Short mmCIF file of C-alpha atoms in Angstrom, two decimals:
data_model
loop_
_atom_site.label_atom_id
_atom_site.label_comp_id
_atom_site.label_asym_id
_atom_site.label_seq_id
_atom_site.Cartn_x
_atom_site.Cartn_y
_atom_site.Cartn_z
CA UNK I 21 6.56 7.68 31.36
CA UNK I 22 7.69 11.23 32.31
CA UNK I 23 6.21 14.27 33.17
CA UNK I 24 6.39 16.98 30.28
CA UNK I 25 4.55 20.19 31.84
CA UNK I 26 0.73 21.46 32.93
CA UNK I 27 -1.90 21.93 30.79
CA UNK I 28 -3.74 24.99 31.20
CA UNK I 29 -6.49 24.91 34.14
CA UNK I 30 -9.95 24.99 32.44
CA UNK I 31 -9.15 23.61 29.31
CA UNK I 32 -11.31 21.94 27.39
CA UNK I 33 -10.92 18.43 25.66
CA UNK I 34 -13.17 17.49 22.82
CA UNK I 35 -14.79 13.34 22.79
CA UNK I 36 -17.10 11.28 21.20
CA UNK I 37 -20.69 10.12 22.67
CA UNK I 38 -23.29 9.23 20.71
CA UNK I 39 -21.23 9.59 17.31
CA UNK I 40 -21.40 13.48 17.78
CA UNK I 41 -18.52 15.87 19.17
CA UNK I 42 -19.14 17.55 22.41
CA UNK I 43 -16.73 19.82 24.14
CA UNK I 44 -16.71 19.38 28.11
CA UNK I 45 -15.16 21.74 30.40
CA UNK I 46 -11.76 20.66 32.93
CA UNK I 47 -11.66 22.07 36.10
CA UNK I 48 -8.78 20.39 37.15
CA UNK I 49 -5.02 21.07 36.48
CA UNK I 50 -3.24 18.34 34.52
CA UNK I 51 -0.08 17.35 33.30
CA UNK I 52 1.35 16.19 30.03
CA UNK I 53 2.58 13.21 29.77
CA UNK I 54 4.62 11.35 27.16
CA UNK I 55 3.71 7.64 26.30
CA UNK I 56 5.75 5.72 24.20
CA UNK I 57 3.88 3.36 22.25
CA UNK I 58 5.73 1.09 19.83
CA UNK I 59 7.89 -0.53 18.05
CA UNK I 60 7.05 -3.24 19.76
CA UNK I 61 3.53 -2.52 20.07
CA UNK I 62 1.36 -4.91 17.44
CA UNK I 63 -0.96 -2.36 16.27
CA UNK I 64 2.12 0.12 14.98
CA UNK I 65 2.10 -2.68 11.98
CA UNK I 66 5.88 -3.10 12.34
CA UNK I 67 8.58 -1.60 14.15
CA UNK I 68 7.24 2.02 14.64
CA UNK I 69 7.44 3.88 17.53
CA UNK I 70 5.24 6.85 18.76
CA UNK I 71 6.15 9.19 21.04
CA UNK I 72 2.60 10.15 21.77
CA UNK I 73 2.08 13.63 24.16
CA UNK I 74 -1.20 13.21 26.04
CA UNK I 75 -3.47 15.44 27.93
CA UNK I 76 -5.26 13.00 29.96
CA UNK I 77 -6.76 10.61 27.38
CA UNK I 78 -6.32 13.38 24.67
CA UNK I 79 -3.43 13.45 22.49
CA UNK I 80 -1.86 16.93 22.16
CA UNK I 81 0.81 15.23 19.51
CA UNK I 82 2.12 12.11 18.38
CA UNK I 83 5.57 12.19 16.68
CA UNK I 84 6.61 9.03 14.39
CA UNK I 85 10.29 7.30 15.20
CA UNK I 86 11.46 5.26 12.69
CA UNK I 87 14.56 3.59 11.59
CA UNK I 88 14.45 0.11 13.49
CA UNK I 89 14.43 -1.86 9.82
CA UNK I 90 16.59 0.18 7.80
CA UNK I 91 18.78 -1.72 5.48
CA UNK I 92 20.58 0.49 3.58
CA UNK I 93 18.54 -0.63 0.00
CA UNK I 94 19.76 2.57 -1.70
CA UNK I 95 23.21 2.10 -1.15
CA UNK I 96 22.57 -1.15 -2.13
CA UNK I 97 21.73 -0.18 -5.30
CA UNK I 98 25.18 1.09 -6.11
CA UNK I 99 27.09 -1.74 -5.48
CA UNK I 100 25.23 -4.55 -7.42
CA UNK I 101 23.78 -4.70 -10.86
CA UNK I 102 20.64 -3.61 -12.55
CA UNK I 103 18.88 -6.67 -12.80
CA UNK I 104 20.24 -7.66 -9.40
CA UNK I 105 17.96 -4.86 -7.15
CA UNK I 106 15.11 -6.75 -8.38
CA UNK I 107 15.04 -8.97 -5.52
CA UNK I 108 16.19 -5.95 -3.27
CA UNK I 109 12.93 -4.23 -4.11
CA UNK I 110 10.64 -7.40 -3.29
CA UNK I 111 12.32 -6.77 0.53
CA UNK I 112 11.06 -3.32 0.53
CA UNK I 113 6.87 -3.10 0.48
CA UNK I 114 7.13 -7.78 1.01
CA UNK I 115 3.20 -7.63 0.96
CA UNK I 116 3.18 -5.67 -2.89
CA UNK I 117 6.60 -7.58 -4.25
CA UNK I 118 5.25 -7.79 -7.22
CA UNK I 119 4.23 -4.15 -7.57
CA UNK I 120 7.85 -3.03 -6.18
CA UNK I 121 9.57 -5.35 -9.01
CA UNK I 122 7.10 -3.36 -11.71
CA UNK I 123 7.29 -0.22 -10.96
CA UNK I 124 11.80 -0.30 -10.80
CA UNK I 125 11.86 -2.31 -14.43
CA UNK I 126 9.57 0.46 -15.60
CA UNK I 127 11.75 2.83 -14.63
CA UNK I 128 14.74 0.72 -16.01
CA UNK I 129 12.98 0.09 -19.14
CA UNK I 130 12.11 3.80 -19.76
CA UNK I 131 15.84 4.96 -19.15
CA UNK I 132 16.51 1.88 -21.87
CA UNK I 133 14.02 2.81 -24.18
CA UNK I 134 12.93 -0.16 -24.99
CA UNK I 135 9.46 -2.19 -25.78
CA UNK I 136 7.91 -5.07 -24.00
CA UNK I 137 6.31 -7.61 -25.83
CA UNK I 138 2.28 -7.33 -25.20
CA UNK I 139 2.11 -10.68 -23.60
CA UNK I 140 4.11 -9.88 -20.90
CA UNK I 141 2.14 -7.09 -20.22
CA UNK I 142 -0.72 -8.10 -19.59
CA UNK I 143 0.83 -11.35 -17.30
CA UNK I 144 2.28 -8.55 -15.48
CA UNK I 145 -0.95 -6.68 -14.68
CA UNK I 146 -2.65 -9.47 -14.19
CA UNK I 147 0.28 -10.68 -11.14
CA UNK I 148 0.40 -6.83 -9.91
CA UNK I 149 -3.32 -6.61 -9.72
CA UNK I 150 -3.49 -10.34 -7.66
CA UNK I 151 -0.47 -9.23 -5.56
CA UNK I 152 -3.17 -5.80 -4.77
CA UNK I 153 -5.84 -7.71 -3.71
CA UNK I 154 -3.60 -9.59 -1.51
CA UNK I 155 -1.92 -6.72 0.21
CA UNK I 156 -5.51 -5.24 0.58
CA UNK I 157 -6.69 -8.15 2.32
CA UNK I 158 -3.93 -8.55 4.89
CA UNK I 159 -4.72 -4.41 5.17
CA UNK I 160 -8.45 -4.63 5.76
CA UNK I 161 -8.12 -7.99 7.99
CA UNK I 162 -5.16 -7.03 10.27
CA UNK I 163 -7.51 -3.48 10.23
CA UNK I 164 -10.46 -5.46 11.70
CA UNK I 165 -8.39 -7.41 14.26
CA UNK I 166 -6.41 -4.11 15.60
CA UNK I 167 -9.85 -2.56 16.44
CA UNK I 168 -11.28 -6.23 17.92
CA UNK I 169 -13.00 -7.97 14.95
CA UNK I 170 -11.59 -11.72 14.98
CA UNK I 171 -13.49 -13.03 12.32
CA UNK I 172 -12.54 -11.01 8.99
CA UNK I 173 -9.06 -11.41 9.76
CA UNK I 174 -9.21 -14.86 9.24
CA UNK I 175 -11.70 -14.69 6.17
CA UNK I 176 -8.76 -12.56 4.73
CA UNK I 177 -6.05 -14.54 5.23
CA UNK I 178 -7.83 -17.36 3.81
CA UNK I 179 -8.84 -16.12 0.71
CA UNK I 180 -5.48 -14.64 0.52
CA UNK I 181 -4.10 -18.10 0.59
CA UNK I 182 -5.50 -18.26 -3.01
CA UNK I 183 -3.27 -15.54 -4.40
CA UNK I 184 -0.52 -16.79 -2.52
CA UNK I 185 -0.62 -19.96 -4.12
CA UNK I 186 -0.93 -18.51 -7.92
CA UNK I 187 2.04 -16.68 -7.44
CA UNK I 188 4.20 -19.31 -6.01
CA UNK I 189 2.94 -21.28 -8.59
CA UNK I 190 4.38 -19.43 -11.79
CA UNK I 191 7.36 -17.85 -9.32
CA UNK I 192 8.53 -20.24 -6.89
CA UNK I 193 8.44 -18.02 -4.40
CA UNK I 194 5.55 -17.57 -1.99
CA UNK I 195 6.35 -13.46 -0.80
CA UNK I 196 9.41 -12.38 -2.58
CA UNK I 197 9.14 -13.32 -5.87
CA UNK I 198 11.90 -11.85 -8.12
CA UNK I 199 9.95 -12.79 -11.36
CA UNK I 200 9.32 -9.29 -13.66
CA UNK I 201 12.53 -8.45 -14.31
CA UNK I 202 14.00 -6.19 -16.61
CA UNK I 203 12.46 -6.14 -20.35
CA UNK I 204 10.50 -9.31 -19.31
CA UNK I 205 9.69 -12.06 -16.91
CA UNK I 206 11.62 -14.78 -15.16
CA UNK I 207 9.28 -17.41 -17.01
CA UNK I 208 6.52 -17.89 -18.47
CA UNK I 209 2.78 -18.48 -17.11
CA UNK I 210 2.46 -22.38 -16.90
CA UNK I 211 -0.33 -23.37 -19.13
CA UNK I 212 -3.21 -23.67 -16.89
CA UNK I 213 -2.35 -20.24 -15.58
CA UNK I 214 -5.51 -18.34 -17.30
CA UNK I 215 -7.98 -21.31 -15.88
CA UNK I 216 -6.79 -20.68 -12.45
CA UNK I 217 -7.05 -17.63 -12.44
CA UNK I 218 -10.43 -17.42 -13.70
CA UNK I 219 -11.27 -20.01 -11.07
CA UNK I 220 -9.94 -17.64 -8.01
CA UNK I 221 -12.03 -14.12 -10.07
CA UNK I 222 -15.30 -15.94 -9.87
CA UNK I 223 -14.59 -17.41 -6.05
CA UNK I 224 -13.27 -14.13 -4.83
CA UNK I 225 -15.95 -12.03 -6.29
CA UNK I 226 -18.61 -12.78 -3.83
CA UNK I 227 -16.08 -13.24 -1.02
CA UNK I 228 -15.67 -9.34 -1.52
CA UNK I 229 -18.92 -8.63 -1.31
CA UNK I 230 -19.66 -10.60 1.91
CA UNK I 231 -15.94 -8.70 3.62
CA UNK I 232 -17.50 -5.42 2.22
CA UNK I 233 -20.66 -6.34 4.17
CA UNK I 234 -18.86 -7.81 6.71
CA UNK I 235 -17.00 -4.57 8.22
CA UNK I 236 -18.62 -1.67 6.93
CA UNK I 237 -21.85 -2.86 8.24
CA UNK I 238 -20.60 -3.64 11.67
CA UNK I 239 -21.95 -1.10 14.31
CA UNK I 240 -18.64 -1.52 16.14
CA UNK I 241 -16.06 -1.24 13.55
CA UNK I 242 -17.77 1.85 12.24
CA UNK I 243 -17.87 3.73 15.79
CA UNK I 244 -14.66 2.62 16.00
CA UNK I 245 -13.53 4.41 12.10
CA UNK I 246 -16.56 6.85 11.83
CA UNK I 247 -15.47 10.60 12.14
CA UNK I 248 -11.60 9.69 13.01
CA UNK I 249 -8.41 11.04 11.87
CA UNK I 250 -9.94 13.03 9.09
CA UNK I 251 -7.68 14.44 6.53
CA UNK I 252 -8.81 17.58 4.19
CA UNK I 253 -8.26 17.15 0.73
CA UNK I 254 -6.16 19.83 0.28
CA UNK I 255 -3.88 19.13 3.30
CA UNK I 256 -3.23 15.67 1.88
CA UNK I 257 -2.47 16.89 -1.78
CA UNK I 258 0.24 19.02 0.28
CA UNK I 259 1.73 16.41 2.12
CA UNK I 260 2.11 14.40 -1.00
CA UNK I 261 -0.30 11.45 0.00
CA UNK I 262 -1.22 9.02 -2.97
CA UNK I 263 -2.90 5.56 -3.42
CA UNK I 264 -5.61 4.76 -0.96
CA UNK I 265 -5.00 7.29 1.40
CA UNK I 266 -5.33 10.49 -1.19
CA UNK I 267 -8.87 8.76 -2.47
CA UNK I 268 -10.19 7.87 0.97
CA UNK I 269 -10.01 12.47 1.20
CA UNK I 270 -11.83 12.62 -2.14
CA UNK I 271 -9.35 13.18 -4.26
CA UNK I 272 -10.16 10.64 -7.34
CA UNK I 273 -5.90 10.22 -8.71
CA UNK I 274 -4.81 6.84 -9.56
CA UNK I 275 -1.42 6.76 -11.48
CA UNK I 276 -3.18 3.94 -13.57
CA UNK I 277 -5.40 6.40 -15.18
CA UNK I 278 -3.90 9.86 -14.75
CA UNK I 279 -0.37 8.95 -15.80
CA UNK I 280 -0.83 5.22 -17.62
CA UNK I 281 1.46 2.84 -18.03
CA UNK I 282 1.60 -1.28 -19.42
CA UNK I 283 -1.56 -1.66 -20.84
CA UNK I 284 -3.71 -0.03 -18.44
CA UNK I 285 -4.91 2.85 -20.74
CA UNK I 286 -6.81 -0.41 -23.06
CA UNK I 287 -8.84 -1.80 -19.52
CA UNK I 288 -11.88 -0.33 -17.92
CA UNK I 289 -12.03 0.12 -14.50
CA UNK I 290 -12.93 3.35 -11.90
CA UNK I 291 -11.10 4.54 -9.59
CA UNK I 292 -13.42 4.35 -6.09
CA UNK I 293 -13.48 7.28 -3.94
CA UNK I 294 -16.24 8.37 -0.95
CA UNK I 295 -19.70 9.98 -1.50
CA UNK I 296 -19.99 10.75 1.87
CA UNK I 297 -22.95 8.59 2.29
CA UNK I 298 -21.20 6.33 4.88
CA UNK I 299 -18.28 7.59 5.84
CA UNK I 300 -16.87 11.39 6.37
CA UNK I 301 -14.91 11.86 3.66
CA UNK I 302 -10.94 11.98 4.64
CA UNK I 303 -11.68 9.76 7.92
CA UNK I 304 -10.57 6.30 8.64
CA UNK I 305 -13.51 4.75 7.27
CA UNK I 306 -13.27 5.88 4.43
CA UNK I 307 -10.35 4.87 3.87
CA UNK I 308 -10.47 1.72 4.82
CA UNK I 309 -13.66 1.80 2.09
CA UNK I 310 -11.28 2.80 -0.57
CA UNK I 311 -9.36 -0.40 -0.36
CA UNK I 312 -12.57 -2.82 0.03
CA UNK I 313 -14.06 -0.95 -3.43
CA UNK I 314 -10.56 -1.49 -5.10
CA UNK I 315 -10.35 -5.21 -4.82
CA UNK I 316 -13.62 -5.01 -7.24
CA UNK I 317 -12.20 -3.09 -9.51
CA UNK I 318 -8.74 -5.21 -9.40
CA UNK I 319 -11.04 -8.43 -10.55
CA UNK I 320 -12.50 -5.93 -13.58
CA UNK I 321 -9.04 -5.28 -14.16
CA UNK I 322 -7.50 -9.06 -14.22
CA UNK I 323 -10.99 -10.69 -16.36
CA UNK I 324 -10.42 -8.31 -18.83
CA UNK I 325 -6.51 -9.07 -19.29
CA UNK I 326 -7.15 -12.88 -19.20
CA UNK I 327 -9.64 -12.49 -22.16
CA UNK I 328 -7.37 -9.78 -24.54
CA UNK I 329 -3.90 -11.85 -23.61
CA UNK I 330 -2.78 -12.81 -26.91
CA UNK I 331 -1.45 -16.93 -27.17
CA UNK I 332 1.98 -16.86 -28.36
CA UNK I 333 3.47 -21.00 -28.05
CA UNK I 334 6.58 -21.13 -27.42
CA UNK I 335 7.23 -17.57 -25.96
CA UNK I 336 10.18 -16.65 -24.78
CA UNK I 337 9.59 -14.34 -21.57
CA UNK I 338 13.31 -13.23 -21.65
CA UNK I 339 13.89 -12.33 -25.20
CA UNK I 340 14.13 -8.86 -24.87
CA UNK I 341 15.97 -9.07 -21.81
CA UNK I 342 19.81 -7.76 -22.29
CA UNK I 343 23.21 -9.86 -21.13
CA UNK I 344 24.64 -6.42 -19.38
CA UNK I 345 22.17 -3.99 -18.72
CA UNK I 346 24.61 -0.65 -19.29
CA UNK I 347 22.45 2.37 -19.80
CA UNK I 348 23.54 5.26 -21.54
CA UNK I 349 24.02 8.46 -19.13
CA UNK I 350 21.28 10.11 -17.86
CA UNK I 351 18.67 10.24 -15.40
CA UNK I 352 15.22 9.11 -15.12
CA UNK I 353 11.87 8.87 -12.73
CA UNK I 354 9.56 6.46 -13.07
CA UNK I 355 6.26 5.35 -11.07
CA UNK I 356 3.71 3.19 -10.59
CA UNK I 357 0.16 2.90 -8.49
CA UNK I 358 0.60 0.53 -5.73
CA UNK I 359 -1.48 -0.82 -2.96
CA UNK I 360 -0.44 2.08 -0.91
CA UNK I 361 0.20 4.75 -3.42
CA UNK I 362 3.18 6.01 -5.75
CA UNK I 363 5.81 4.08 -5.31
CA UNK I 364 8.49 6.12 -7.69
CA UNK I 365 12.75 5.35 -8.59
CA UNK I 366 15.08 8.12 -9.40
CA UNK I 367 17.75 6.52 -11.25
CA UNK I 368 20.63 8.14 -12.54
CA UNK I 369 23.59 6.37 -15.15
CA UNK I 370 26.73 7.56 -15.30
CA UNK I 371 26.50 5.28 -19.26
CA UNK I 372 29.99 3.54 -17.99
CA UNK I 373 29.14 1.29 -15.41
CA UNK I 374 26.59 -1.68 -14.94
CA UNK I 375 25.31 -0.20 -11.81
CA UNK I 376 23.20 2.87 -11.42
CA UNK I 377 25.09 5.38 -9.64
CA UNK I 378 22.21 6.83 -7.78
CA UNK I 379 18.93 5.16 -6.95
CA UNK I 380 16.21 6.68 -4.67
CA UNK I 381 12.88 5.22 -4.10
CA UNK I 382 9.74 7.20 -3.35
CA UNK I 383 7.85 5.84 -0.73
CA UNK I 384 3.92 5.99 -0.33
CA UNK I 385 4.23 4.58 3.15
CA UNK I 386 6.83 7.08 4.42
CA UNK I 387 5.09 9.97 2.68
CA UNK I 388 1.75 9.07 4.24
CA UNK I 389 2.72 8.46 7.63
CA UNK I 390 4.72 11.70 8.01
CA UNK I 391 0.81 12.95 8.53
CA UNK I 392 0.89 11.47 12.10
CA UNK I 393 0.99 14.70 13.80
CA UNK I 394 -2.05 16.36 12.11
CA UNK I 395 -4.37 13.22 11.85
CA UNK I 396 -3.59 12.57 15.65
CA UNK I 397 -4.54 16.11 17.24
CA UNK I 398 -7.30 16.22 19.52
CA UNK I 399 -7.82 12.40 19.16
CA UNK I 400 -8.23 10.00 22.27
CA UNK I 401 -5.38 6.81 22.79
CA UNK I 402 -7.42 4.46 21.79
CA UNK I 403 -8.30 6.16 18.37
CA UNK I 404 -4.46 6.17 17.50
CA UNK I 405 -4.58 2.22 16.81
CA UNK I 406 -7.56 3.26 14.19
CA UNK I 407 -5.46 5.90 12.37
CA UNK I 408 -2.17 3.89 12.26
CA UNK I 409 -4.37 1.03 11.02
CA UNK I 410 -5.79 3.67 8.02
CA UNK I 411 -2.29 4.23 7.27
CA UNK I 412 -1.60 0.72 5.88
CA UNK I 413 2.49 0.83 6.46
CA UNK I 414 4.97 -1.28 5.66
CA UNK I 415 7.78 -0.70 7.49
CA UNK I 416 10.26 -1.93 4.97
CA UNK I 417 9.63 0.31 2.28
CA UNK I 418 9.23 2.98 4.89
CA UNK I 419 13.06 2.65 6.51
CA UNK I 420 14.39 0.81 3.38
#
């Protein structure tokens, strides 16, 4: 803690009673102070750091840190193989593994130019939208137990367990699963595969309903979310926020239906974004009712896959898949909707070697929570752990 200069005498600080704004008057001379608050703080969500500059209880500014879990994934990505960054990419966003493995053999695939076979397709939406429900469920209950709620956290995890347990099932893997690889899978659903599924859609859909009901019904949790950290539509579209975040401002863009990929222009699902009605639109709440809507429309997205997935016995998942993956030269971009927005590759192929010779990744989480400054301004302390919470980060896809 160290002193950083006065504030102005009579200044005024703007806080919350009664779940209106009212502005009341300092007399006093204060100083700034700077707090440091992280990365080994819990609610940061990983190891972030925040060098937060207060005025009293307010915050004048909050500046991220990061770095603390990079891993050099990039430069990685020069040194090994194309189908070998698969598993590098599951390390990145480990709650969305499946999503990060998707949205790299896309971009593979479309530098490639070639077609996937339909049932893979749809076993990969189906595992991408499982693997969002999951990562929305760790979001919404580690959400709930940052701001005090004990209970939803562990209704989360256990219904998480579900997912968990499908995926390790036809992977082998319970986080990192390494299974869509490059112009196919690692294997093939096991038989029972569309049964279980089924079995976890019709548990999970009233579970969703009772979480929805749960939280956003909770006096505390909303006074807690209700009016904080707003973010204007048009601010957001200018920092480049996507996914969750970019919806929860009003802003109804989903890479799923504005720029389709798989088979996701042949489902029917919506894309949820705020009325208003219970939230302000672009404030915590509402995006944390973004992600509880979603999971809904995740279970619309996986019954309708399970019943147009055509039967093919004895399919071979890696038929398509090439010995040496050697591209010829060029460069390519190529994106996908995950649980917390674009995640996007830049790949570029020099057509000699077996490596790319430049790969960047586009991070949602590293876009989004370059916002700190603005959402924090004129917020109390205690509202940061609500607005870092709304963020949803992952740490390893943000430092890579």
């Amino acid at each position: 803690m160290q002193e950083l200069g006065k504030a102005e005498a009579n200044s005024t600080r703007i806080i919350r009673q009664d779940d209106k704004r009212v502005i009341i008057e300092k007399d006093l001379d204060t100083e700034y102070m700077v707090l440091s608050m992280g990365p080994q703080h819990p609610s940061t969500h990983g190891v972030l750091r925040l060098e937060c500059i207060t005025d009293g209880e307010v915050v004048v500014e909050a500046e991220p840190y990061l770095g603390y879990l990079h891993r050099c994934f990039e430069k990685y990505c020069e040194k090994v193989d194309y189908p070998a960054i698969v598993p590098y990419t599951d390390r990145m966003d480990y709650l969305a593994a499946m999503n990060s493995e998707l949205a790299y053999c896309i971009t593979v695939e479309k530098l490639l130019d070639i077609e996937i076979p339909r049932r893979v397709e749809f076993i990969r939406v189906i595992v991408a939208e499982l693997n969002r429900i999951a990562s929305h469920l760790v979001a919404i209950g580690t959400y709930a137990i940052d701001l005090g709620a004990f209970t939803p956290f562990l209704f989360c995890f256990r219904d998480r367990e579900h997912i968990m347990s499908l995926l390790e099932w036809i992977s082998g893997a319970r986080m990192l699963y390494n299974y869509i690889w490059i112009g196919g899978l690692a294997y093939d659903v096991p038989a029972d595969f569309k049964k279980r599924v089924a079995e976890f859609v019709a548990y999970f859909k009233p579970k969703a309903k009772e979480l929805y009901q749960l939280l956003t019904e909770n006096e505390i949790f909303v006074k807690r979310t209700y009016d904080i950290g707003i973010m204007p539509a048009d601010v957001a579209i200018n920092y480049g926020w996507s996914g969750p975040m970019l919806r929860g401002s009003g802003v109804k863009w989903d890479l799923r239906r504005n720029d389709p990929y798989s088979i996701y222009p042949e489902l029917d699902f919506d894309v949820p974004v705020p009325d208003g009605k219970f939230s302000v639109i672009g404030d915590c709440l509402s995006r944390h009712l973004v992600r509880a809507l979603e999971m809904d429309e995740s279970l619309k997205i996986i019954e309708q896959c399970l019943d147009k997935m055509p039967e093919e016995p004895n399919f071979n998942s890696r038929a398509l898949i090439p010995k040496k993956i050697r591209p010829k030269a060029g460069e390519v971009y190529g994106r996908a909707e995950n649980p917390r927005g674009e995640l996007g590759y830049y790949i570029v192929s020099d057509g000699k070697s077996t490596s790319p010779l430049r790969c960047k990744a586009r991070s949602s989480c590293f876009v989004n929570l370059s916002a700190m400054k603005d959402l924090s301004k004129g917020q109390l302390i205690p509202d940061l752990v609500a607005i870092i919470g709304s963020i949803d980060i992952v740490l390893g896809e943000v430092d890579r």
